[in-house]
Amino acid sequence: MQFTPPFLDEIRSRLRPSSVVGKKVQLKTHGHVHKGLCPFHKEKTPSFTVDDQRGTYHCFGCGAHGDIIKFVMETERLNFVEAVKQLAGEAGVALPAPDPQFIEREKITKSLYEIMEIACSYFQEQLLLSSGHIASEYLKNRGLKPETIAKFRIGYAPDSR
């Protein structure tokens, strides 16, 4: 599902970061900033701040930083779409209708990834066959280990159709 920037801004404008973060972290007000113990690492003194004016949180201890969407994603282990849906429900914002053009683009993109995966597998197999022996020796002489070749999915394109 695709969310437009104005839709995400609407959610952010309706929810105060201190109220979203305050469900997970006990916050104390210090001027316009709220402070508490960071939920991302163990600490004894508060280094975690939430700024409602900026719409962000920041930890000076571990460097965690973001907005309410990122906070919900990280603390509740949700993906982006799930976090946005949850926050939209809290904010009372209706989710946008699915865009047929976006769905079609997603199908095309998925099919292109599948084609690339097939091609990548084919070239990896060619490297392991006898026709890829020279390329295999070349990689070995360059100091590439089998783990590296597998990790980066290096293959061989034979000189044929």
mmCIF file of C-alpha atoms in Angstrom:
data_model
loop_
_atom_site.group_PDB
_atom_site.id
_atom_site.type_symbol
_atom_site.label_atom_id
_atom_site.label_comp_id
_atom_site.label_asym_id
_atom_site.label_seq_id
_atom_site.Cartn_x
_atom_site.Cartn_y
_atom_site.Cartn_z
ATOM 1 C CA MET A 1 0.000 0.000 0.000
ATOM 2 C CA GLN A 2 1.273 3.447 -0.899
ATOM 3 C CA PHE A 3 0.902 6.337 1.525
ATOM 4 C CA THR A 4 1.267 9.909 0.280
ATOM 5 C CA PRO A 5 3.359 12.421 2.247
ATOM 6 C CA PRO A 6 0.258 14.547 3.042
ATOM 7 C CA PHE A 7 -1.473 11.460 4.492
ATOM 8 C CA LEU A 8 1.539 10.692 6.726
ATOM 9 C CA ASP A 9 1.776 14.364 7.741
ATOM 10 C CA GLU A 10 -1.909 14.281 8.747
ATOM 11 C CA ILE A 11 -1.242 11.358 11.095
ATOM 12 C CA ARG A 12 1.814 13.086 12.557
ATOM 13 C CA SER A 13 -0.117 16.319 13.086
ATOM 14 C CA ARG A 14 -2.980 14.590 14.926
ATOM 15 C CA LEU A 15 -0.824 12.607 17.348
ATOM 16 C CA ARG A 16 1.576 14.154 19.821
ATOM 17 C CA PRO A 17 4.841 12.201 19.928
ATOM 18 C CA SER A 18 4.883 12.406 23.728
ATOM 19 C CA SER A 19 1.521 10.623 23.906
ATOM 20 C CA VAL A 20 2.617 7.850 21.525
ATOM 21 C CA VAL A 21 6.020 7.395 23.182
ATOM 22 C CA GLY A 22 4.463 7.803 26.633
ATOM 23 C CA LYS A 23 2.668 4.467 26.188
ATOM 24 C CA LYS A 24 6.056 2.710 26.261
ATOM 25 C CA VAL A 25 8.273 5.134 28.184
ATOM 26 C CA GLN A 26 7.611 6.987 31.418
ATOM 27 C CA LEU A 27 8.228 10.622 30.473
ATOM 28 C CA LYS A 28 8.763 13.715 32.607
ATOM 29 C CA THR A 29 8.212 17.197 31.214
ATOM 30 C CA HIS A 30 11.184 19.587 31.096
ATOM 31 C CA GLY A 31 9.969 22.767 29.373
ATOM 32 C CA HIS A 32 8.720 21.808 25.928
ATOM 33 C CA VAL A 33 10.781 18.586 25.929
ATOM 34 C CA HIS A 34 9.883 15.298 27.623
ATOM 35 C CA LYS A 35 12.632 13.099 29.085
ATOM 36 C CA GLY A 36 12.760 9.450 30.035
ATOM 37 C CA LEU A 37 14.810 6.254 29.971
ATOM 38 C CA CYS A 38 15.562 5.037 26.468
ATOM 39 C CA PRO A 39 13.580 1.934 25.441
ATOM 40 C CA PHE A 40 16.327 0.906 23.009
ATOM 41 C CA HIS A 41 19.140 0.358 25.516
ATOM 42 C CA LYS A 42 19.573 -0.016 29.268
ATOM 43 C CA GLU A 43 20.407 3.145 31.161
ATOM 44 C CA LYS A 44 20.081 4.530 34.668
ATOM 45 C CA THR A 45 19.786 8.234 33.908
ATOM 46 C CA PRO A 46 17.442 9.657 31.262
ATOM 47 C CA SER A 47 19.080 10.475 27.940
ATOM 48 C CA PHE A 48 15.947 9.962 25.823
ATOM 49 C CA THR A 49 14.026 13.089 24.799
ATOM 50 C CA VAL A 50 10.761 13.633 22.971
ATOM 51 C CA ASP A 51 10.086 16.990 21.347
ATOM 52 C CA ASP A 52 6.424 17.598 20.443
ATOM 53 C CA GLN A 53 7.247 20.779 18.525
ATOM 54 C CA ARG A 54 9.642 18.988 16.207
ATOM 55 C CA GLY A 55 7.648 15.774 16.217
ATOM 56 C CA THR A 56 10.708 13.645 16.998
ATOM 57 C CA TYR A 57 12.428 11.585 19.653
ATOM 58 C CA HIS A 58 16.185 11.344 20.228
ATOM 59 C CA CYS A 59 18.452 9.379 22.537
ATOM 60 C CA PHE A 60 21.765 10.985 23.367
ATOM 61 C CA GLY A 61 23.056 7.633 24.666
ATOM 62 C CA CYS A 62 22.558 5.281 21.718
ATOM 63 C CA GLY A 63 21.693 7.777 18.952
ATOM 64 C CA ALA A 64 18.186 6.437 18.275
ATOM 65 C CA HIS A 65 16.204 9.107 16.456
ATOM 66 C CA GLY A 66 12.989 9.353 14.476
ATOM 67 C CA ASP A 67 9.310 10.192 14.376
ATOM 68 C CA ILE A 68 6.280 8.386 15.783
ATOM 69 C CA ILE A 69 6.066 5.994 12.833
ATOM 70 C CA LYS A 70 9.641 4.842 13.304
ATOM 71 C CA PHE A 71 9.134 4.593 17.073
ATOM 72 C CA VAL A 72 6.119 2.300 16.676
ATOM 73 C CA MET A 73 7.964 0.214 14.080
ATOM 74 C CA GLU A 74 10.957 -0.314 16.358
ATOM 75 C CA THR A 75 9.213 -0.793 19.696
ATOM 76 C CA GLU A 76 6.408 -3.034 18.454
ATOM 77 C CA ARG A 77 8.414 -4.751 15.695
ATOM 78 C CA LEU A 78 5.967 -3.791 12.942
ATOM 79 C CA ASN A 79 6.703 -3.041 9.324
ATOM 80 C CA PHE A 80 6.012 0.413 7.904
ATOM 81 C CA VAL A 81 2.505 -0.346 6.612
ATOM 82 C CA GLU A 82 1.413 -1.988 9.881
ATOM 83 C CA ALA A 83 2.744 0.931 11.925
ATOM 84 C CA VAL A 84 0.972 3.490 9.719
ATOM 85 C CA LYS A 85 -2.304 1.557 9.923
ATOM 86 C CA GLN A 86 -2.059 1.390 13.713
ATOM 87 C CA LEU A 87 -1.285 5.095 14.064
ATOM 88 C CA ALA A 88 -3.992 6.047 11.554
ATOM 89 C CA GLY A 89 -6.485 4.169 13.724
ATOM 90 C CA GLU A 90 -5.308 6.023 16.835
ATOM 91 C CA ALA A 91 -5.456 9.355 15.017
ATOM 92 C CA GLY A 92 -8.877 8.694 13.502
ATOM 93 C CA VAL A 93 -7.579 9.087 9.951
ATOM 94 C CA ALA A 94 -9.209 6.931 7.278
ATOM 95 C CA LEU A 95 -6.787 4.848 5.224
ATOM 96 C CA PRO A 96 -6.592 5.815 1.550
ATOM 97 C CA ALA A 97 -8.302 3.570 -0.988
ATOM 98 C CA PRO A 98 -5.970 1.222 -2.833
ATOM 99 C CA ASP A 99 -4.646 2.754 -6.049
ATOM 100 C CA PRO A 100 -5.123 0.352 -9.001
ATOM 101 C CA GLN A 101 -2.144 1.854 -10.846
ATOM 102 C CA PHE A 102 0.087 1.320 -7.809
ATOM 103 C CA ILE A 103 -1.062 -2.314 -7.533
ATOM 104 C CA GLU A 104 -0.280 -2.881 -11.221
ATOM 105 C CA ARG A 105 3.184 -1.302 -10.845
ATOM 106 C CA GLU A 106 3.828 -3.562 -7.846
ATOM 107 C CA LYS A 107 2.920 -6.655 -9.918
ATOM 108 C CA ILE A 108 5.283 -5.586 -12.699
ATOM 109 C CA THR A 109 8.069 -4.853 -10.230
ATOM 110 C CA LYS A 110 7.589 -8.222 -8.558
ATOM 111 C CA SER A 111 7.721 -10.035 -11.893
ATOM 112 C CA LEU A 112 10.918 -8.171 -12.835
ATOM 113 C CA TYR A 113 12.531 -9.227 -9.554
ATOM 114 C CA GLU A 114 11.531 -12.824 -10.266
ATOM 115 C CA ILE A 115 13.092 -12.632 -13.753
ATOM 116 C CA MET A 116 16.292 -11.168 -12.281
ATOM 117 C CA GLU A 117 16.390 -13.979 -9.698
ATOM 118 C CA ILE A 118 16.090 -16.622 -12.453
ATOM 119 C CA ALA A 119 18.887 -14.981 -14.457
ATOM 120 C CA CYS A 120 21.111 -14.653 -11.412
ATOM 121 C CA SER A 121 20.652 -18.333 -10.517
ATOM 122 C CA TYR A 122 21.406 -19.356 -14.106
ATOM 123 C CA PHE A 123 24.694 -17.427 -14.191
ATOM 124 C CA GLN A 124 25.721 -18.776 -10.779
ATOM 125 C CA GLU A 125 25.147 -22.319 -12.025
ATOM 126 C CA GLN A 126 27.176 -21.609 -15.181
ATOM 127 C CA LEU A 127 30.161 -20.622 -13.039
ATOM 128 C CA LEU A 128 30.099 -24.039 -11.363
ATOM 129 C CA LEU A 129 29.889 -26.024 -14.633
ATOM 130 C CA SER A 130 32.901 -27.066 -16.692
ATOM 131 C CA SER A 131 32.237 -24.202 -19.132
ATOM 132 C CA GLY A 132 32.822 -21.763 -16.261
ATOM 133 C CA HIS A 133 36.107 -23.360 -15.202
ATOM 134 C CA ILE A 134 38.294 -20.541 -16.582
ATOM 135 C CA ALA A 135 36.174 -17.875 -14.863
ATOM 136 C CA SER A 136 36.243 -19.899 -11.651
ATOM 137 C CA GLU A 137 40.039 -20.131 -11.756
ATOM 138 C CA TYR A 138 40.266 -16.401 -12.459
ATOM 139 C CA LEU A 139 38.196 -15.610 -9.360
ATOM 140 C CA LYS A 140 40.272 -17.992 -7.254
ATOM 141 C CA ASN A 141 43.507 -16.383 -8.502
ATOM 142 C CA ARG A 142 42.106 -12.968 -7.579
ATOM 143 C CA GLY A 143 41.780 -14.238 -4.001
ATOM 144 C CA LEU A 144 38.000 -14.547 -3.843
ATOM 145 C CA LYS A 145 36.828 -17.227 -1.465
ATOM 146 C CA PRO A 146 33.835 -19.454 -2.271
ATOM 147 C CA GLU A 147 31.863 -17.731 0.522
ATOM 148 C CA THR A 148 32.469 -14.338 -1.098
ATOM 149 C CA ILE A 149 31.457 -15.617 -4.523
ATOM 150 C CA ALA A 150 28.253 -17.051 -3.044
ATOM 151 C CA LYS A 151 27.508 -13.946 -0.951
ATOM 152 C CA PHE A 152 27.770 -11.560 -3.907
ATOM 153 C CA ARG A 153 26.195 -14.107 -6.253
ATOM 154 C CA ILE A 154 28.965 -13.891 -8.829
ATOM 155 C CA GLY A 155 28.274 -15.890 -11.957
ATOM 156 C CA TYR A 156 29.523 -16.598 -15.453
ATOM 157 C CA ALA A 157 27.929 -15.783 -18.818
ATOM 158 C CA PRO A 158 28.991 -18.359 -21.417
ATOM 159 C CA ASP A 159 29.830 -17.196 -24.935
ATOM 160 C CA SER A 160 26.736 -18.729 -26.479
ATOM 161 C CA ARG A 161 23.025 -18.170 -26.824
#
